[in-house]
Each structure stands twice: as C-alpha cells, then as structure tokens.
C-alpha cells in the first residue's frame, strides 16, 4: 500500500509542478498552457488510478515526474506533448 501512496504522491507533485511552471508562469513557449494542463490532468488521473489512463506506462510516468521535479529535460520523455 505504501508504494501506491508514494506513486500517487509523486504523480500529484508532478501535476503541481507542471501547472506552476508551464500554466501559471508560462515558462516554456514550446509547451502551450493547454497542453501543460492536459499533461497535469494525466498525472492527476494516474494518481487516482483512473482506468482511462491504464494504457500509460507507469515507469515512463515515474521517469517524467522525476525529470519534471529535477528540471532535467522533461521534453525528452515519450509522454511529453509534442507540437505537430
């Protein structure tokens, strides 16, 4: 149970970082606030165990969350929104 709680806390923390950096502060011109908000929603869905996000690789989500928290090139993740 502790691992699930830790995973959920990490996903919520990543959602908060995304919203603060990219939605509120508009830190990165390459990630529009709408895309950042969608990514934050994904992290929140993962934290709640929402079945709509079952196809997301949890290891990739964990890796992206750590990249976000460390501010270490999160755009290199497969989960990062890319402009068409």
C-alpha positions as YAML, in Angstrom:
chain: A
units: angstrom
residues:
- id: 1
  name: UNK
  ca: [0.00, 0.00, 0.00]
- id: 2
  name: UNK
  ca: [2.88, 2.38, 0.73]
- id: 3
  name: UNK
  ca: [4.20, 2.04, -2.84]
- id: 4
  name: UNK
  ca: [0.79, 3.01, -4.24]
- id: 5
  name: UNK
  ca: [0.63, 6.03, -1.92]
- id: 6
  name: UNK
  ca: [4.15, 7.07, -2.92]
- id: 7
  name: UNK
  ca: [3.30, 6.73, -6.61]
- id: 8
  name: UNK
  ca: [0.13, 8.79, -6.16]
- id: 9
  name: UNK
  ca: [2.02, 11.50, -4.24]
- id: 10
  name: UNK
  ca: [4.71, 11.66, -6.94]
- id: 11
  name: UNK
  ca: [2.09, 11.99, -9.69]
- id: 12
  name: UNK
  ca: [0.31, 14.78, -7.79]
- id: 13
  name: UNK
  ca: [3.57, 16.59, -7.18]
- id: 14
  name: UNK
  ca: [4.42, 16.38, -10.90]
- id: 15
  name: UNK
  ca: [0.96, 17.76, -11.78]
- id: 16
  name: UNK
  ca: [1.56, 20.69, -9.45]
- id: 17
  name: UNK
  ca: [4.98, 21.41, -10.95]
- id: 18
  name: UNK
  ca: [3.59, 21.29, -14.49]
- id: 19
  name: UNK
  ca: [0.80, 23.69, -13.63]
- id: 20
  name: UNK
  ca: [3.08, 26.09, -11.78]
- id: 21
  name: UNK
  ca: [5.88, 26.17, -14.36]
- id: 22
  name: UNK
  ca: [4.02, 25.88, -17.62]
- id: 23
  name: UNK
  ca: [0.45, 27.06, -16.97]
- id: 24
  name: UNK
  ca: [0.78, 29.78, -14.33]
- id: 25
  name: UNK
  ca: [4.28, 31.05, -15.17]
- id: 26
  name: UNK
  ca: [4.21, 30.26, -18.90]
- id: 27
  name: UNK
  ca: [7.81, 29.13, -18.66]
- id: 28
  name: UNK
  ca: [8.19, 27.39, -21.99]
- id: 29
  name: UNK
  ca: [6.92, 28.75, -25.29]
- id: 30
  name: UNK
  ca: [7.12, 25.25, -26.81]
- id: 31
  name: UNK
  ca: [4.59, 23.82, -24.37]
- id: 32
  name: UNK
  ca: [1.33, 25.78, -24.56]
- id: 33
  name: UNK
  ca: [-0.61, 26.14, -21.31]
- id: 34
  name: UNK
  ca: [-3.42, 23.96, -22.69]
- id: 35
  name: UNK
  ca: [-1.03, 21.07, -23.40]
- id: 36
  name: UNK
  ca: [0.60, 21.54, -19.99]
- id: 37
  name: UNK
  ca: [-2.81, 21.42, -18.31]
- id: 38
  name: UNK
  ca: [-3.65, 18.21, -20.18]
- id: 39
  name: UNK
  ca: [-0.38, 16.66, -19.00]
- id: 40
  name: UNK
  ca: [-1.14, 17.74, -15.44]
- id: 41
  name: UNK
  ca: [-4.58, 16.12, -15.78]
- id: 42
  name: UNK
  ca: [-2.85, 12.92, -16.92]
- id: 43
  name: UNK
  ca: [-0.68, 12.92, -13.79]
- id: 44
  name: UNK
  ca: [-3.73, 13.54, -11.61]
- id: 45
  name: UNK
  ca: [-5.58, 10.71, -13.33]
- id: 46
  name: UNK
  ca: [-2.66, 8.39, -12.72]
- id: 47
  name: UNK
  ca: [-2.55, 9.39, -9.07]
- id: 48
  name: UNK
  ca: [-6.23, 8.50, -8.67]
- id: 49
  name: UNK
  ca: [-5.92, 5.19, -10.52]
- id: 50
  name: UNK
  ca: [-8.32, 6.41, -13.22]
- id: 51
  name: UNK
  ca: [-8.81, 3.50, -15.66]
- id: 52
  name: UNK
  ca: [-8.78, 5.96, -18.58]
- id: 53
  name: UNK
  ca: [-5.01, 6.11, -18.10]
- id: 54
  name: UNK
  ca: [-4.34, 2.36, -17.81]
- id: 55
  name: UNK
  ca: [-2.51, 2.37, -21.16]
- id: 56
  name: UNK
  ca: [0.15, 4.75, -19.76]
- id: 57
  name: UNK
  ca: [3.40, 3.01, -18.83]
- id: 58
  name: UNK
  ca: [3.83, 3.71, -15.10]
- id: 59
  name: UNK
  ca: [7.62, 3.55, -15.42]
- id: 60
  name: UNK
  ca: [7.54, 6.25, -18.09]
- id: 61
  name: UNK
  ca: [5.24, 8.37, -15.92]
- id: 62
  name: UNK
  ca: [7.60, 7.98, -12.96]
- id: 63
  name: UNK
  ca: [10.60, 8.89, -15.12]
- id: 64
  name: UNK
  ca: [8.86, 12.00, -16.48]
- id: 65
  name: UNK
  ca: [7.77, 13.03, -12.98]
- id: 66
  name: UNK
  ca: [11.37, 12.82, -11.80]
- id: 67
  name: UNK
  ca: [12.57, 14.81, -14.83]
- id: 68
  name: UNK
  ca: [10.00, 17.49, -14.03]
- id: 69
  name: UNK
  ca: [10.93, 17.68, -10.38]
- id: 70
  name: UNK
  ca: [14.65, 17.79, -11.21]
- id: 71
  name: UNK
  ca: [14.04, 20.16, -14.15]
- id: 72
  name: UNK
  ca: [16.12, 17.78, -16.26]
- id: 73
  name: UNK
  ca: [14.88, 17.86, -19.89]
- id: 74
  name: UNK
  ca: [11.33, 16.52, -19.39]
- id: 75
  name: UNK
  ca: [10.72, 17.15, -23.11]
- id: 76
  name: UNK
  ca: [12.77, 14.03, -23.86]
- id: 77
  name: UNK
  ca: [10.04, 11.80, -22.42]
- id: 78
  name: UNK
  ca: [7.65, 9.93, -24.72]
- id: 79
  name: UNK
  ca: [4.79, 11.31, -22.60]
- id: 80
  name: UNK
  ca: [5.77, 14.94, -23.22]
- id: 81
  name: UNK
  ca: [3.34, 16.71, -25.55]
- id: 82
  name: UNK
  ca: [4.90, 17.48, -28.91]
- id: 83
  name: UNK
  ca: [3.75, 20.14, -31.31]
- id: 84
  name: UNK
  ca: [2.60, 18.78, -34.67]
...
